[in-house]
XYZ file of C-alpha atoms in Angstrom:
231
model
C 88.023 100.927 69.873
C 90.602 103.670 71.744
C 93.503 102.796 73.191
C 93.106 105.377 75.545
C 89.912 107.529 76.939
C 90.052 110.282 78.752
C 86.662 112.287 79.625
C 86.278 115.548 81.534
C 89.575 114.633 83.852
C 90.284 117.061 86.222
C 92.679 117.140 88.483
C 93.174 119.017 91.460
C 96.562 119.081 94.014
C 95.714 120.292 97.994
C 98.434 121.495 100.014
C 97.154 122.314 103.556
C 94.716 124.716 102.653
C 95.959 125.873 99.232
C 93.835 124.179 96.114
C 95.811 124.208 93.041
C 93.788 122.877 89.715
C 96.594 121.519 87.112
C 93.840 119.743 84.914
C 90.218 120.960 83.961
C 87.841 118.784 82.216
C 90.000 117.559 79.885
C 88.782 114.969 77.202
C 89.948 113.149 74.508
C 91.056 109.388 73.041
C 93.876 108.255 71.429
C 93.656 105.046 68.877
C 96.538 102.303 68.536
C 99.265 103.510 66.143
C 98.718 107.102 66.769
C 101.787 109.771 67.371
C 100.407 112.429 69.433
C 102.293 114.657 70.943
C 100.789 117.009 74.224
C 102.430 120.335 73.882
C 102.320 123.246 76.542
C 104.416 125.757 78.626
C 105.547 124.973 81.909
C 102.801 124.861 84.419
C 99.850 124.303 81.431
C 99.598 120.621 83.158
C 101.162 118.109 80.308
C 103.091 116.351 82.857
C 100.198 115.958 85.159
C 98.398 114.224 82.331
C 101.177 112.205 81.120
C 101.414 110.683 85.019
C 97.560 109.974 84.751
C 98.360 108.257 81.442
C 100.815 106.199 82.249
C 99.118 105.171 85.707
C 101.729 107.393 87.808
C 98.740 109.629 89.172
C 94.835 109.573 89.261
C 92.293 112.054 88.551
C 90.874 113.859 90.713
C 87.718 113.751 88.984
C 86.518 112.255 85.776
C 87.624 109.151 84.019
C 90.312 107.564 82.080
C 90.318 104.314 80.241
C 93.360 102.379 78.830
C 92.584 99.359 76.483
C 88.555 100.094 77.312
C 88.840 99.648 80.894
C 88.576 102.095 83.424
C 91.835 103.077 85.437
C 89.444 102.282 88.959
C 88.948 98.791 87.613
C 92.499 97.848 87.549
C 93.955 96.220 90.583
C 97.906 97.173 91.818
C 99.106 94.235 90.576
C 97.132 94.896 86.727
C 98.419 98.417 87.111
C 102.567 96.874 87.972
C 102.187 94.380 85.559
C 100.805 96.876 82.496
C 102.797 99.679 82.828
C 105.925 96.923 82.999
C 104.339 95.000 79.838
C 102.215 97.294 78.003
C 103.916 100.766 78.083
C 107.460 102.296 77.723
C 108.618 105.218 79.110
C 111.577 108.023 78.077
C 112.647 110.771 80.412
C 114.443 113.535 79.516
C 116.914 112.401 81.921
C 117.437 109.028 80.496
C 117.397 107.256 83.616
C 120.264 105.070 83.047
C 122.234 102.977 86.007
C 125.805 104.278 85.913
C 128.551 101.870 85.763
C 126.431 99.655 84.442
C 126.480 98.237 80.624
C 124.586 99.359 78.469
C 122.837 96.003 77.491
C 122.458 95.424 81.148
C 120.496 98.653 81.669
C 118.013 97.272 78.463
C 117.452 94.142 80.392
C 116.252 95.748 83.600
C 112.714 95.990 82.861
C 112.650 92.169 81.982
C 113.685 91.514 85.721
C 110.260 92.394 86.461
C 108.160 90.948 83.248
C 106.891 87.223 82.839
C 109.644 86.829 79.768
C 111.628 83.705 80.490
C 115.513 85.050 81.886
C 116.692 82.491 79.068
C 115.776 85.303 76.512
C 116.647 88.372 78.123
C 120.156 88.932 76.168
C 118.206 88.257 72.944
C 115.398 90.499 73.490
C 117.388 93.194 74.765
C 120.026 92.895 72.275
C 117.365 92.813 69.413
C 115.737 96.564 70.930
C 119.717 97.855 71.119
C 119.670 96.791 67.485
C 116.799 98.658 66.406
C 118.291 102.105 68.287
C 121.240 101.439 66.091
C 123.339 101.119 69.194
C 124.877 97.356 68.963
C 128.585 98.632 68.872
C 127.647 100.056 72.329
C 126.602 96.715 73.385
C 128.995 96.694 76.749
C 129.960 100.614 76.927
C 128.607 102.529 80.002
C 126.429 105.610 80.131
C 129.314 107.284 81.367
C 130.975 106.582 78.132
C 128.121 107.249 75.598
C 127.501 110.751 74.248
C 123.734 112.422 75.015
C 122.158 111.186 71.887
C 123.426 107.710 72.460
C 121.926 107.733 76.053
C 118.794 108.924 74.885
C 118.535 106.457 72.491
C 119.456 103.670 75.217
C 116.600 104.733 77.075
C 114.303 104.275 74.270
C 116.046 100.992 73.860
C 114.556 100.027 77.600
C 111.375 101.523 76.726
C 110.902 99.053 73.465
C 112.566 96.394 75.482
C 109.158 94.640 76.637
C 107.736 95.496 73.121
C 104.804 97.702 74.716
C 102.024 98.814 73.316
C 102.358 102.253 73.806
C 105.823 104.928 74.213
C 105.282 107.754 76.423
C 108.420 110.509 75.994
C 108.384 112.880 78.080
C 110.871 115.930 76.913
C 112.741 113.423 75.639
C 115.247 115.808 73.589
C 115.188 118.346 76.603
C 118.812 117.528 77.091
C 119.965 117.213 73.669
C 121.764 119.417 71.119
C 119.645 120.032 67.865
C 121.380 117.757 65.724
C 120.789 114.705 68.390
C 117.718 115.752 69.244
C 116.729 115.241 65.702
C 117.937 111.857 65.267
C 115.714 110.744 68.199
C 112.917 112.689 66.751
C 113.193 110.659 63.829
C 113.902 107.407 65.583
C 109.931 107.748 67.269
C 108.691 108.426 63.854
C 110.483 104.821 62.395
C 108.796 103.188 65.618
C 105.475 104.599 65.276
C 105.672 103.707 61.482
C 106.221 100.173 62.438
C 103.494 99.856 64.687
C 103.758 101.630 67.723
C 101.692 104.193 69.251
C 103.186 107.204 70.580
C 102.676 109.861 72.804
C 105.437 112.759 73.451
C 105.039 115.218 75.850
C 106.756 118.517 74.718
C 106.802 122.633 75.223
C 108.632 122.916 71.660
C 106.629 123.487 68.729
C 109.495 122.328 66.122
C 109.333 118.783 68.554
C 105.935 118.419 68.048
C 105.977 118.958 64.369
C 107.105 114.949 64.210
C 104.299 114.020 65.679
C 100.606 113.537 63.488
C 98.433 115.347 66.001
C 98.969 117.360 68.621
C 96.953 118.098 71.463
C 97.504 122.003 73.235
C 97.303 122.411 77.209
C 96.603 125.249 78.313
C 95.883 126.645 82.405
C 94.747 122.474 82.816
C 92.623 122.388 79.642
C 92.560 121.721 76.177
C 93.018 124.387 73.746
C 92.987 122.625 70.698
C 93.583 119.273 68.946
C 94.547 119.151 65.464
C 96.048 116.483 62.890
C 99.407 117.100 61.072
C 101.143 115.720 58.603
C 103.988 115.454 60.752
C 107.762 115.505 58.874
C 108.637 114.341 55.619
C 111.095 111.415 55.922
């Protein structure tokens, strides 16, 4: 069974008398353990699609299933629990709290989880070690480089051991060397079994994935398996 199923999903935004169609009859499925890049130019609908996949928005029509269950079948409490425990999010802007240590930033998602507080430090330190930042444990975001801040954001996404990691233009604020290091980290996480769904407009970044879904004008233009980057 697919982890994610998108069936003829459309999304239209209404602003007074103006209707804007962001997605039109989009269909695909993603299995657990895949590394998929959703690629397209600005305005193509890829961010709207990410918001639907991450339960941040609802389709106007069509069906979206996560874990075999229709999106509309989840209660608000179930959605909040799922987004906290089954999904990890990494954004272009890092979204780290200033004047807060790396360790405390990584612990934030645990505040809303069912994991006992006695385990928070060990869980956070394990995630930090996984992204290679154990030597920065008590540093604040302003004391980290751009690449380190993005790795910190990835650690925060990992701390609840989610089924799927969503990454929205994760290299957009990084130089090419730091961006390449972050993508290598996503590759390693995928090889460990994490499902990774990457949003990007950059073909070089998309090529790290094993599959590329191309979105144009709100529709799926192509859906191709790739070899990914050689390790």
